[in-house]
mmCIF file with all atom_site columns, C-alpha atoms in Angstrom:
data_model
loop_
_atom_site.group_PDB
_atom_site.id
_atom_site.type_symbol
_atom_site.label_atom_id
_atom_site.label_alt_id
_atom_site.label_comp_id
_atom_site.label_asym_id
_atom_site.label_entity_id
_atom_site.label_seq_id
_atom_site.pdbx_PDB_ins_code
_atom_site.Cartn_x
_atom_site.Cartn_y
_atom_site.Cartn_z
_atom_site.occupancy
_atom_site.B_iso_or_equiv
_atom_site.pdbx_formal_charge
_atom_site.auth_seq_id
_atom_site.auth_comp_id
_atom_site.auth_asym_id
_atom_site.auth_atom_id
_atom_site.pdbx_PDB_model_num
ATOM 1   C CA . ALA A 1 1   ? 109.428 94.397  120.746 1.00 34.00 ? 119 ALA A CA 1
ATOM 2   C CA . PHE A 1 2   ? 108.647 98.092  120.225 1.00 37.00 ? 120 PHE A CA 1
ATOM 3   C CA . LEU A 1 3   ? 112.327 99.013  120.192 1.00 40.00 ? 121 LEU A CA 1
ATOM 4   C CA . ALA A 1 4   ? 113.253 96.393  117.597 1.00 40.00 ? 122 ALA A CA 1
ATOM 5   C CA . THR A 1 5   ? 113.977 97.660  114.069 1.00 51.00 ? 123 THR A CA 1
ATOM 6   C CA . GLY A 1 6   ? 112.352 94.692  112.515 1.00 58.00 ? 124 GLY A CA 1
ATOM 7   C CA . PRO A 1 7   ? 113.399 92.510  109.574 1.00 63.00 ? 125 PRO A CA 1
ATOM 8   C CA . ARG A 1 8   ? 115.183 93.579  106.447 1.00 68.00 ? 126 ARG A CA 1
ATOM 9   C CA . GLN A 1 9   ? 116.232 91.689  103.382 1.00 68.00 ? 127 GLN A CA 1
ATOM 10  C CA . ASP A 1 10  ? 118.241 88.620  104.064 1.00 73.00 ? 128 ASP A CA 1
ATOM 11  C CA . ASN A 1 11  ? 121.521 89.698  102.631 1.00 80.00 ? 129 ASN A CA 1
ATOM 12  C CA . SER A 1 12  ? 124.342 92.228  103.250 1.00 92.00 ? 130 SER A CA 1
ATOM 13  C CA . VAL A 1 13  ? 123.461 94.484  100.256 1.00 96.00 ? 131 VAL A CA 1
ATOM 14  C CA . PHE A 1 14  ? 122.692 98.074  101.179 1.00 96.00 ? 132 PHE A CA 1
ATOM 15  C CA . TYR A 1 15  ? 122.127 101.398 99.415  1.00 97.00 ? 133 TYR A CA 1
ATOM 16  C CA . GLU A 1 16  ? 123.830 104.718 100.127 1.00 98.00 ? 134 GLU A CA 1
ATOM 17  C CA . ILE A 1 17  ? 121.444 107.548 99.324  1.00 98.00 ? 135 ILE A CA 1
ATOM 18  C CA . ARG A 1 18  ? 123.364 110.776 98.684  1.00 98.00 ? 136 ARG A CA 1
ATOM 19  C CA . THR A 1 19  ? 121.661 114.165 98.486  1.00 98.00 ? 137 THR A CA 1
ATOM 20  C CA . TYR A 1 20  ? 123.558 117.250 97.321  1.00 98.00 ? 138 TYR A CA 1
ATOM 21  C CA . ASP A 1 21  ? 122.213 120.769 97.647  1.00 98.00 ? 139 ASP A CA 1
ATOM 22  C CA . ILE A 1 22  ? 123.675 122.792 94.756  1.00 98.00 ? 140 ILE A CA 1
ATOM 23  C CA . LYS A 1 23  ? 124.049 126.515 94.714  1.00 98.00 ? 141 LYS A CA 1
ATOM 24  C CA . PRO A 1 24  ? 121.109 127.895 92.727  1.00 96.00 ? 142 PRO A CA 1
ATOM 25  C CA . SER A 1 25  ? 123.300 129.702 90.169  1.00 97.00 ? 143 SER A CA 1
ATOM 26  C CA . LYS A 1 26  ? 125.389 126.654 89.624  1.00 97.00 ? 144 LYS A CA 1
ATOM 27  C CA . MET A 1 27  ? 122.822 123.901 89.049  1.00 97.00 ? 145 MET A CA 1
ATOM 28  C CA . LYS A 1 28  ? 123.180 123.964 85.211  1.00 96.00 ? 146 LYS A CA 1
ATOM 29  C CA . GLU A 1 29  ? 126.952 123.794 85.470  1.00 97.00 ? 147 GLU A CA 1
ATOM 30  C CA . PHE A 1 30  ? 126.878 120.928 88.037  1.00 97.00 ? 148 PHE A CA 1
ATOM 31  C CA . GLY A 1 31  ? 124.502 118.870 85.751  1.00 96.00 ? 149 GLY A CA 1
ATOM 32  C CA . GLU A 1 32  ? 126.793 119.361 82.782  1.00 96.00 ? 150 GLU A CA 1
ATOM 33  C CA . MET A 1 33  ? 129.831 118.293 84.850  1.00 97.00 ? 151 MET A CA 1
ATOM 34  C CA . ILE A 1 34  ? 127.947 115.161 86.123  1.00 96.00 ? 152 ILE A CA 1
ATOM 35  C CA . ASN A 1 35  ? 126.898 114.075 82.638  1.00 95.00 ? 153 ASN A CA 1
ATOM 36  C CA . LYS A 1 36  ? 130.431 114.577 81.310  1.00 97.00 ? 154 LYS A CA 1
ATOM 37  C CA . TYR A 1 37  ? 132.444 112.836 84.008  1.00 97.00 ? 155 TYR A CA 1
ATOM 38  C CA . PHE A 1 38  ? 130.058 110.517 85.857  1.00 97.00 ? 156 PHE A CA 1
ATOM 39  C CA . HIS A 1 39  ? 131.294 107.493 83.907  1.00 97.00 ? 157 HIS A CA 1
ATOM 40  C CA . LEU A 1 40  ? 134.624 107.880 85.851  1.00 97.00 ? 158 LEU A CA 1
ATOM 41  C CA . ARG A 1 41  ? 132.779 107.289 89.158  1.00 98.00 ? 159 ARG A CA 1
ATOM 42  C CA . THR A 1 42  ? 130.481 104.530 87.928  1.00 97.00 ? 160 THR A CA 1
ATOM 43  C CA . ALA A 1 43  ? 133.506 102.580 86.752  1.00 97.00 ? 161 ALA A CA 1
ATOM 44  C CA . LEU A 1 44  ? 134.381 102.006 90.473  1.00 97.00 ? 162 LEU A CA 1
ATOM 45  C CA . SER A 1 45  ? 130.904 100.834 91.731  1.00 97.00 ? 163 SER A CA 1
ATOM 46  C CA . GLU A 1 46  ? 127.286 100.525 90.751  1.00 98.00 ? 164 GLU A CA 1
ATOM 47  C CA . VAL A 1 47  ? 124.955 103.444 90.871  1.00 98.00 ? 165 VAL A CA 1
ATOM 48  C CA . VAL A 1 48  ? 121.175 102.687 90.736  1.00 98.00 ? 166 VAL A CA 1
ATOM 49  C CA . GLY A 1 49  ? 120.316 106.163 89.393  1.00 98.00 ? 167 GLY A CA 1
ATOM 50  C CA . ILE A 1 50  ? 120.908 109.866 89.632  1.00 98.00 ? 168 ILE A CA 1
ATOM 51  C CA . TRP A 1 51  ? 118.067 112.516 89.554  1.00 98.00 ? 169 TRP A CA 1
ATOM 52  C CA . SER A 1 52  ? 117.502 116.201 90.061  1.00 98.00 ? 170 SER A CA 1
ATOM 53  C CA . ALA A 1 53  ? 114.527 117.565 91.935  1.00 98.00 ? 171 ALA A CA 1
ATOM 54  C CA . GLU A 1 54  ? 111.901 119.223 89.775  1.00 97.00 ? 172 GLU A CA 1
ATOM 55  C CA . LEU A 1 55  ? 109.099 119.807 92.314  1.00 97.00 ? 173 LEU A CA 1
ATOM 56  C CA . GLY A 1 56  ? 108.938 119.601 96.090  1.00 97.00 ? 174 GLY A CA 1
ATOM 57  C CA . ALA A 1 57  ? 112.512 120.815 96.368  1.00 97.00 ? 175 ALA A CA 1
ATOM 58  C CA . MET A 1 58  ? 114.962 122.853 94.230  1.00 96.00 ? 176 MET A CA 1
ATOM 59  C CA . ASN A 1 59  ? 118.623 122.631 93.307  1.00 97.00 ? 177 ASN A CA 1
ATOM 60  C CA . LYS A 1 60  ? 118.944 119.084 94.760  1.00 98.00 ? 178 LYS A CA 1
ATOM 61  C CA . VAL A 1 61  ? 120.647 116.115 93.158  1.00 98.00 ? 179 VAL A CA 1
ATOM 62  C CA . ILE A 1 62  ? 119.941 112.644 94.599  1.00 98.00 ? 180 ILE A CA 1
ATOM 63  C CA . HIS A 1 63  ? 121.976 109.510 93.764  1.00 97.00 ? 181 HIS A CA 1
ATOM 64  C CA . ILE A 1 64  ? 121.768 105.990 95.070  1.00 98.00 ? 182 ILE A CA 1
ATOM 65  C CA . TRP A 1 65  ? 124.725 103.624 95.248  1.00 98.00 ? 183 TRP A CA 1
ATOM 66  C CA . LYS A 1 66  ? 124.511 99.874  95.691  1.00 98.00 ? 184 LYS A CA 1
ATOM 67  C CA . TYR A 1 67  ? 127.129 98.053  97.844  1.00 98.00 ? 185 TYR A CA 1
ATOM 68  C CA . ASP A 1 68  ? 127.655 94.322  98.652  1.00 97.00 ? 186 ASP A CA 1
ATOM 69  C CA . ASN A 1 69  ? 128.551 95.131  102.264 1.00 96.00 ? 187 ASN A CA 1
ATOM 70  C CA . PHE A 1 70  ? 130.443 97.670  104.310 1.00 97.00 ? 188 PHE A CA 1
ATOM 71  C CA . ALA A 1 71  ? 133.879 96.264  103.393 1.00 97.00 ? 189 ALA A CA 1
ATOM 72  C CA . HIS A 1 72  ? 132.941 96.756  99.700  1.00 98.00 ? 190 HIS A CA 1
ATOM 73  C CA . ARG A 1 73  ? 131.995 100.402 100.304 1.00 98.00 ? 191 ARG A CA 1
ATOM 74  C CA . ALA A 1 74  ? 135.224 101.047 102.213 1.00 98.00 ? 192 ALA A CA 1
ATOM 75  C CA . ALA A 1 75  ? 137.235 99.586  99.321  1.00 98.00 ? 193 ALA A CA 1
ATOM 76  C CA . VAL A 1 76  ? 135.374 101.723 96.854  1.00 98.00 ? 194 VAL A CA 1
ATOM 77  C CA . ARG A 1 77  ? 135.795 104.858 98.854  1.00 97.00 ? 195 ARG A CA 1
ATOM 78  C CA . ARG A 1 78  ? 139.623 104.322 98.982  1.00 98.00 ? 196 ARG A CA 1
ATOM 79  C CA . ALA A 1 79  ? 139.612 103.768 95.189  1.00 98.00 ? 197 ALA A CA 1
ATOM 80  C CA . VAL A 1 80  ? 137.519 106.961 94.690  1.00 98.00 ? 198 VAL A CA 1
ATOM 81  C CA . ALA A 1 81  ? 140.087 108.938 96.785  1.00 97.00 ? 199 ALA A CA 1
ATOM 82  C CA . ASP A 1 82  ? 142.955 107.627 94.777  1.00 97.00 ? 200 ASP A CA 1
ATOM 83  C CA . ASP A 1 83  ? 141.392 108.102 91.388  1.00 98.00 ? 201 ASP A CA 1
ATOM 84  C CA . LYS A 1 84  ? 143.215 111.160 90.041  1.00 97.00 ? 202 LYS A CA 1
ATOM 85  C CA . ASP A 1 85  ? 140.963 111.519 86.994  1.00 97.00 ? 203 ASP A CA 1
ATOM 86  C CA . TRP A 1 86  ? 137.804 111.655 89.131  1.00 97.00 ? 204 TRP A CA 1
ATOM 87  C CA . GLN A 1 87  ? 139.333 113.917 91.787  1.00 97.00 ? 205 GLN A CA 1
ATOM 88  C CA . GLY A 1 88  ? 140.890 116.266 89.288  1.00 97.00 ? 206 GLY A CA 1
ATOM 89  C CA . LYS A 1 89  ? 138.181 116.399 86.568  1.00 97.00 ? 207 LYS A CA 1
ATOM 90  C CA . PHE A 1 90  ? 135.120 116.416 88.772  1.00 97.00 ? 208 PHE A CA 1
ATOM 91  C CA . ILE A 1 91  ? 135.587 116.646 92.572  1.00 97.00 ? 209 ILE A CA 1
ATOM 92  C CA . SER A 1 92  ? 137.879 119.639 92.678  1.00 97.00 ? 210 SER A CA 1
ATOM 93  C CA . PRO A 1 93  ? 135.903 121.809 90.312  1.00 97.00 ? 211 PRO A CA 1
ATOM 94  C CA . ALA A 1 94  ? 132.511 120.577 91.582  1.00 97.00 ? 212 ALA A CA 1
ATOM 95  C CA . LEU A 1 95  ? 133.036 121.117 95.273  1.00 96.00 ? 213 LEU A CA 1
ATOM 96  C CA . PRO A 1 96  ? 132.610 124.918 95.053  1.00 97.00 ? 214 PRO A CA 1
ATOM 97  C CA . LEU A 1 97  ? 129.233 124.399 93.366  1.00 98.00 ? 215 LEU A CA 1
ATOM 98  C CA . VAL A 1 98  ? 127.835 122.357 96.390  1.00 98.00 ? 216 VAL A CA 1
ATOM 99  C CA . GLU A 1 99  ? 126.280 124.020 99.352  1.00 97.00 ? 217 GLU A CA 1
ATOM 100 C CA . LYS A 1 100 ? 125.953 120.861 101.419 1.00 97.00 ? 218 LYS A CA 1
ATOM 101 C CA . GLN A 1 101 ? 125.918 117.068 101.338 1.00 97.00 ? 219 GLN A CA 1
ATOM 102 C CA . HIS A 1 102 ? 123.836 114.453 103.118 1.00 97.00 ? 220 HIS A CA 1
ATOM 103 C CA . ASN A 1 103 ? 124.132 110.695 103.034 1.00 97.00 ? 221 ASN A CA 1
ATOM 104 C CA . GLU A 1 104 ? 122.070 107.781 104.417 1.00 97.00 ? 222 GLU A CA 1
ATOM 105 C CA . VAL A 1 105 ? 122.461 104.019 104.413 1.00 97.00 ? 223 VAL A CA 1
ATOM 106 C CA . ALA A 1 106 ? 119.408 102.109 103.821 1.00 96.00 ? 224 ALA A CA 1
ATOM 107 C CA . TYR A 1 107 ? 118.210 98.581  103.092 1.00 96.00 ? 225 TYR A CA 1
ATOM 108 C CA . LEU A 1 108 ? 115.415 97.475  100.924 1.00 95.00 ? 226 LEU A CA 1
ATOM 109 C CA . VAL A 1 109 ? 112.477 96.298  103.010 1.00 93.00 ? 227 VAL A CA 1
ATOM 110 C CA . PRO A 1 110 ? 112.169 92.527  102.892 1.00 90.00 ? 228 PRO A CA 1
ATOM 111 C CA . TRP A 1 111 ? 108.978 92.495  100.878 1.00 92.00 ? 229 TRP A CA 1
ATOM 112 C CA . CYS A 1 112 ? 110.416 94.655  98.090  1.00 92.00 ? 230 CYS A CA 1
ATOM 113 C CA . GLN A 1 113 ? 112.888 94.050  95.290  1.00 92.00 ? 231 GLN A CA 1
ATOM 114 C CA . LEU A 1 114 ? 114.418 96.863  93.376  1.00 95.00 ? 232 LEU A CA 1
ATOM 115 C CA . GLY A 1 115 ? 112.368 97.465  90.205  1.00 95.00 ? 233 GLY A CA 1
ATOM 116 C CA . LYS A 1 116 ? 112.799 99.188  86.856  1.00 95.00 ? 234 LYS A CA 1
ATOM 117 C CA . PRO A 1 117 ? 110.370 101.320 84.953  1.00 95.00 ? 235 PRO A CA 1
ATOM 118 C CA . PRO A 1 118 ? 108.589 99.586  82.113  1.00 93.00 ? 236 PRO A CA 1
ATOM 119 C CA . LYS A 1 119 ? 110.249 102.007 79.588  1.00 93.00 ? 237 LYS A CA 1
ATOM 120 C CA . GLU A 1 120 ? 112.567 104.925 79.417  1.00 91.00 ? 238 GLU A CA 1
ATOM 121 C CA . GLY A 1 121 ? 111.131 108.397 79.945  1.00 91.00 ? 239 GLY A CA 1
ATOM 122 C CA . GLY A 1 122 ? 108.677 109.340 82.614  1.00 94.00 ? 240 GLY A CA 1
ATOM 123 C CA . VAL A 1 123 ? 109.082 110.925 86.062  1.00 97.00 ? 241 VAL A CA 1
ATOM 124 C CA . TYR A 1 124 ? 110.015 109.503 89.468  1.00 98.00 ? 242 TYR A CA 1
ATOM 125 C CA . GLU A 1 125 ? 108.368 110.358 92.781  1.00 98.00 ? 243 GLU A CA 1
ATOM 126 C CA . TRP A 1 126 ? 110.540 110.231 95.885  1.00 98.00 ? 244 TRP A CA 1
ATOM 127 C CA . VAL A 1 127 ? 108.405 110.053 99.021  1.00 98.00 ? 245 VAL A CA 1
ATOM 128 C CA . THR A 1 128 ? 110.030 110.292 102.397 1.00 98.00 ? 246 THR A CA 1
ATOM 129 C CA . PHE A 1 129 ? 108.073 109.055 105.332 1.00 97.00 ? 247 PHE A CA 1
ATOM 130 C CA . GLN A 1 130 ? 109.264 109.819 108.858 1.00 97.00 ? 248 GLN A CA 1
ATOM 131 C CA . MET A 1 131 ? 107.613 107.170 111.060 1.00 96.00 ? 249 MET A CA 1
ATOM 132 C CA . LYS A 1 132 ? 107.214 107.002 114.732 1.00 95.00 ? 250 LYS A CA 1
ATOM 133 C CA . PRO A 1 133 ? 110.042 105.348 116.784 1.00 93.00 ? 251 PRO A CA 1
ATOM 134 C CA . GLY A 1 134 ? 109.805 101.556 116.952 1.00 88.00 ? 252 GLY A CA 1
ATOM 135 C CA . GLY A 1 135 ? 110.798 100.501 113.498 1.00 86.00 ? 253 GLY A CA 1
ATOM 136 C CA . PRO A 1 136 ? 108.900 98.003  111.203 1.00 87.00 ? 254 PRO A CA 1
ATOM 137 C CA . ALA A 1 137 ? 108.060 95.882  114.256 1.00 87.00 ? 255 ALA A CA 1
ATOM 138 C CA . LEU A 1 138 ? 105.638 98.665  115.131 1.00 90.00 ? 256 LEU A CA 1
ATOM 139 C CA . TRP A 1 139 ? 104.433 100.129 111.736 1.00 92.00 ? 257 TRP A CA 1
ATOM 140 C CA . GLY A 1 140 ? 105.842 97.711  109.086 1.00 92.00 ? 258 GLY A CA 1
ATOM 141 C CA . GLU A 1 141 ? 102.647 95.787  108.470 1.00 94.00 ? 259 GLU A CA 1
ATOM 142 C CA . ALA A 1 142 ? 100.460 98.811  108.133 1.00 96.00 ? 260 ALA A CA 1
ATOM 143 C CA . PHE A 1 143 ? 102.976 100.585 105.948 1.00 95.00 ? 261 PHE A CA 1
ATOM 144 C CA . GLN A 1 144 ? 103.284 97.622  103.611 1.00 95.00 ? 262 GLN A CA 1
ATOM 145 C CA . ALA A 1 145 ? 99.481  97.429  103.264 1.00 95.00 ? 263 ALA A CA 1
ATOM 146 C CA . ALA A 1 146 ? 99.396  101.108 102.329 1.00 95.00 ? 264 ALA A CA 1
ATOM 147 C CA . VAL A 1 147 ? 102.078 100.729 99.626  1.00 95.00 ? 265 VAL A CA 1
ATOM 148 C CA . ASN A 1 148 ? 100.344 97.549  98.267  1.00 94.00 ? 266 ASN A CA 1
ATOM 149 C CA . ALA A 1 149 ? 97.020  99.369  98.086  1.00 94.00 ? 267 ALA A CA 1
ATOM 150 C CA . HIS A 1 150 ? 98.599  102.027 95.760  1.00 93.00 ? 268 HIS A CA 1
ATOM 151 C CA . ILE A 1 151 ? 100.157 99.311  93.653  1.00 93.00 ? 269 ILE A CA 1
ATOM 152 C CA . SER A 1 152 ? 96.775  97.579  93.310  1.00 91.00 ? 270 SER A CA 1
ATOM 153 C CA . THR A 1 153 ? 95.305  100.677 91.571  1.00 90.00 ? 271 THR A CA 1
ATOM 154 C CA . GLY A 1 154 ? 97.734  100.188 88.657  1.00 89.00 ? 272 GLY A CA 1
ATOM 155 C CA . TYR A 1 155 ? 98.410  103.794 87.982  1.00 89.00 ? 273 TYR A CA 1
ATOM 156 C CA . THR A 1 156 ? 102.044 103.731 89.238  1.00 94.00 ? 274 THR A CA 1
ATOM 157 C CA . LYS A 1 157 ? 105.077 101.498 89.259  1.00 96.00 ? 275 LYS A CA 1
ATOM 158 C CA . LEU A 1 158 ? 107.001 100.798 92.440  1.00 97.00 ? 276 LEU A CA 1
ATOM 159 C CA . ILE A 1 159 ? 110.800 101.046 92.101  1.00 97.00 ? 277 ILE A CA 1
ATOM 160 C CA . GLY A 1 160 ? 111.833 100.562 95.680  1.00 97.00 ? 278 GLY A CA 1
ATOM 161 C CA . VAL A 1 161 ? 111.224 100.990 99.387  1.00 97.00 ? 279 VAL A CA 1
ATOM 162 C CA . PHE A 1 162 ? 114.315 101.800 101.477 1.00 96.00 ? 280 PHE A CA 1
ATOM 163 C CA . HIS A 1 163 ? 114.461 101.817 105.278 1.00 96.00 ? 281 HIS A CA 1
ATOM 164 C CA . THR A 1 164 ? 117.317 103.758 106.893 1.00 95.00 ? 282 THR A CA 1
ATOM 165 C CA . GLU A 1 165 ? 120.025 102.149 108.976 1.00 94.00 ? 283 GLU A CA 1
ATOM 166 C CA . TYR A 1 166 ? 122.323 105.212 109.258 1.00 95.00 ? 284 TYR A CA 1
ATOM 167 C CA . GLY A 1 167 ? 120.894 108.721 109.099 1.00 95.00 ? 285 GLY A CA 1
ATOM 168 C CA . LEU A 1 168 ? 117.640 109.754 110.566 1.00 94.00 ? 286 LEU A CA 1
ATOM 169 C CA . LEU A 1 169 ? 116.097 106.468 111.811 1.00 92.00 ? 287 LEU A CA 1
ATOM 170 C CA . ASN A 1 170 ? 112.514 105.304 111.249 1.00 93.00 ? 288 ASN A CA 1
ATOM 171 C CA . THR A 1 171 ? 112.744 107.022 107.808 1.00 96.00 ? 289 THR A CA 1
ATOM 172 C CA . VAL A 1 172 ? 111.386 105.201 104.813 1.00 97.00 ? 290 VAL A CA 1
ATOM 173 C CA . HIS A 1 173 ? 111.938 106.396 101.260 1.00 98.00 ? 291 HIS A CA 1
ATOM 174 C CA . VAL A 1 174 ? 109.590 105.086 98.535  1.00 98.00 ? 292 VAL A CA 1
ATOM 175 C CA . MET A 1 175 ? 110.353 105.556 94.965  1.00 98.00 ? 293 MET A CA 1
ATOM 176 C CA . TRP A 1 176 ? 107.622 105.407 92.261  1.00 98.00 ? 294 TRP A CA 1
ATOM 177 C CA . TRP A 1 177 ? 107.619 105.824 88.517  1.00 97.00 ? 295 TRP A CA 1
ATOM 178 C CA . ASN A 1 178 ? 104.957 107.341 86.393  1.00 96.00 ? 296 ASN A CA 1
ATOM 179 C CA . GLU A 1 179 ? 104.683 108.086 82.669  1.00 95.00 ? 297 GLU A CA 1
ATOM 180 C CA . THR A 1 180 ? 104.124 111.803 83.283  1.00 96.00 ? 298 THR A CA 1
ATOM 181 C CA . ALA A 1 181 ? 103.396 114.157 86.132  1.00 96.00 ? 299 ALA A CA 1
ATOM 182 C CA . ASP A 1 182 ? 99.874  114.563 84.811  1.00 96.00 ? 300 ASP A CA 1
ATOM 183 C CA . HIS A 1 183 ? 99.464  110.736 84.708  1.00 94.00 ? 301 HIS A CA 1
ATOM 184 C CA . ARG A 1 184 ? 100.536 110.588 88.296  1.00 94.00 ? 302 ARG A CA 1
ATOM 185 C CA . ALA A 1 185 ? 98.128  113.390 89.339  1.00 95.00 ? 303 ALA A CA 1
ATOM 186 C CA . ALA A 1 186 ? 95.200  111.682 87.644  1.00 95.00 ? 304 ALA A CA 1
ATOM 187 C CA . GLY A 1 187 ? 96.095  108.315 89.298  1.00 93.00 ? 305 GLY A CA 1
ATOM 188 C CA . ARG A 1 188 ? 96.389  109.879 92.628  1.00 91.00 ? 306 ARG A CA 1
ATOM 189 C CA . HIS A 1 189 ? 92.938  111.416 92.366  1.00 92.00 ? 307 HIS A CA 1
ATOM 190 C CA . ARG A 1 190 ? 91.504  108.013 91.456  1.00 91.00 ? 308 ARG A CA 1
ATOM 191 C CA . ALA A 1 191 ? 93.362  106.299 94.342  1.00 90.00 ? 309 ALA A CA 1
ATOM 192 C CA . HIS A 1 192 ? 91.963  108.750 96.876  1.00 87.00 ? 310 HIS A CA 1
ATOM 193 C CA . GLU A 1 193 ? 88.509  107.646 95.856  1.00 91.00 ? 311 GLU A CA 1
ATOM 194 C CA . ASP A 1 194 ? 89.337  103.946 96.196  1.00 92.00 ? 312 ASP A CA 1
ATOM 195 C CA . ALA A 1 195 ? 88.114  102.516 99.471  1.00 94.00 ? 313 ALA A CA 1
ATOM 196 C CA . ARG A 1 196 ? 91.082  100.035 99.575  1.00 92.00 ? 314 ARG A CA 1
ATOM 197 C CA . VAL A 1 197 ? 93.603  102.803 99.510  1.00 93.00 ? 315 VAL A CA 1
ATOM 198 C CA . VAL A 1 198 ? 91.734  105.093 101.865 1.00 94.00 ? 316 VAL A CA 1
ATOM 199 C CA . GLY A 1 199 ? 91.412  102.368 104.454 1.00 95.00 ? 317 GLY A CA 1
ATOM 200 C CA . ALA A 1 200 ? 95.016  101.277 104.207 1.00 94.00 ? 318 ALA A CA 1
ATOM 201 C CA . VAL A 1 201 ? 96.428  104.768 104.324 1.00 94.00 ? 319 VAL A CA 1
ATOM 202 C CA . ARG A 1 202 ? 94.192  105.667 107.280 1.00 94.00 ? 320 ARG A CA 1
ATOM 203 C CA . ASP A 1 203 ? 95.623  102.738 109.179 1.00 95.00 ? 321 ASP A CA 1
ATOM 204 C CA . SER A 1 204 ? 99.204  103.564 108.288 1.00 96.00 ? 322 SER A CA 1
ATOM 205 C CA . VAL A 1 205 ? 99.119  107.270 109.121 1.00 95.00 ? 323 VAL A CA 1
ATOM 206 C CA . ARG A 1 206 ? 98.647  106.374 112.816 1.00 95.00 ? 324 ARG A CA 1
ATOM 207 C CA . PHE A 1 207 ? 102.412 105.826 112.850 1.00 96.00 ? 325 PHE A CA 1
ATOM 208 C CA . LEU A 1 208 ? 103.392 108.741 110.641 1.00 96.00 ? 326 LEU A CA 1
ATOM 209 C CA . GLU A 1 209 ? 105.230 111.777 111.927 1.00 96.00 ? 327 GLU A CA 1
ATOM 210 C CA . SER A 1 210 ? 105.827 113.634 108.639 1.00 97.00 ? 328 SER A CA 1
ATOM 211 C CA . GLN A 1 211 ? 105.923 113.187 104.846 1.00 97.00 ? 329 GLN A CA 1
ATOM 212 C CA . GLN A 1 212 ? 107.757 114.931 102.012 1.00 97.00 ? 330 GLN A CA 1
ATOM 213 C CA . ASN A 1 213 ? 107.210 114.326 98.230  1.00 97.00 ? 331 ASN A CA 1
ATOM 214 C CA . MET A 1 214 ? 109.591 115.268 95.484  1.00 98.00 ? 332 MET A CA 1
ATOM 215 C CA . LEU A 1 215 ? 109.195 114.888 91.745  1.00 98.00 ? 333 LEU A CA 1
ATOM 216 C CA . LEU A 1 216 ? 112.549 113.821 90.307  1.00 98.00 ? 334 LEU A CA 1
ATOM 217 C CA . MET A 1 217 ? 113.889 113.858 86.774  1.00 97.00 ? 335 MET A CA 1
ATOM 218 C CA . PRO A 1 218 ? 116.670 111.419 85.868  1.00 97.00 ? 336 PRO A CA 1
ATOM 219 C CA . LEU A 1 219 ? 119.891 112.957 84.509  1.00 97.00 ? 337 LEU A CA 1
ATOM 220 C CA . PRO A 1 220 ? 121.031 111.718 81.097  1.00 96.00 ? 338 PRO A CA 1
ATOM 221 C CA . CYS A 1 221 ? 123.840 109.700 82.721  1.00 95.00 ? 339 CYS A CA 1
ATOM 222 C CA . SER A 1 222 ? 121.398 107.876 85.072  1.00 97.00 ? 340 SER A CA 1
ATOM 223 C CA . PRO A 1 223 ? 120.961 104.039 84.605  1.00 96.00 ? 341 PRO A CA 1
ATOM 224 C CA . LEU A 1 224 ? 117.255 104.485 85.535  1.00 95.00 ? 342 LEU A CA 1
ATOM 225 C CA . LYS A 1 225 ? 115.771 106.837 83.063  1.00 90.00 ? 343 LYS A CA 1
#
């Protein structure tokens, strides 16, 4: 049981999380190119959103793509490679601006549906938890309780909880939305004084190896703004 990955959503839909590290002097140029040409790429498949890191990391761009299954992704990747507009107008000039790329395949956890912010504007928090080996069969219940405890305070909006299938395993990415960074900070202070949150987090961190938080800003071309 401790080697099982545990349940995931009962369908074949998955999300590819791509992270690009951009050369520091080229971040502005890369952002301008994305906003100008990204429609060429989104014509081929659905993107959930695209963000740049504001705090917790620098010169990073994160985008999340939705696929029906692995055959769908393979077909899209072939179409991307054959798209002369996308390759010529964006890929060829953009590649020299990129230091490295990283991708993961992840599923939404079975108790979470992909959400949307209540309005445009605001900031996104991307929290990456590296959990102990064993998968949700080991830590899933405690992790869900910790997330739900934060939701219950009402200061933040859950967008999605993603559990990796390819990439570094036992990684969970949680995306939150807040009206402003100050609103998020005030809410976190209140949450840390809430006995429900303290108790749930204390139980969940027994299974935690590490955690990283990033504050993300949606790019103008992002569906999630």
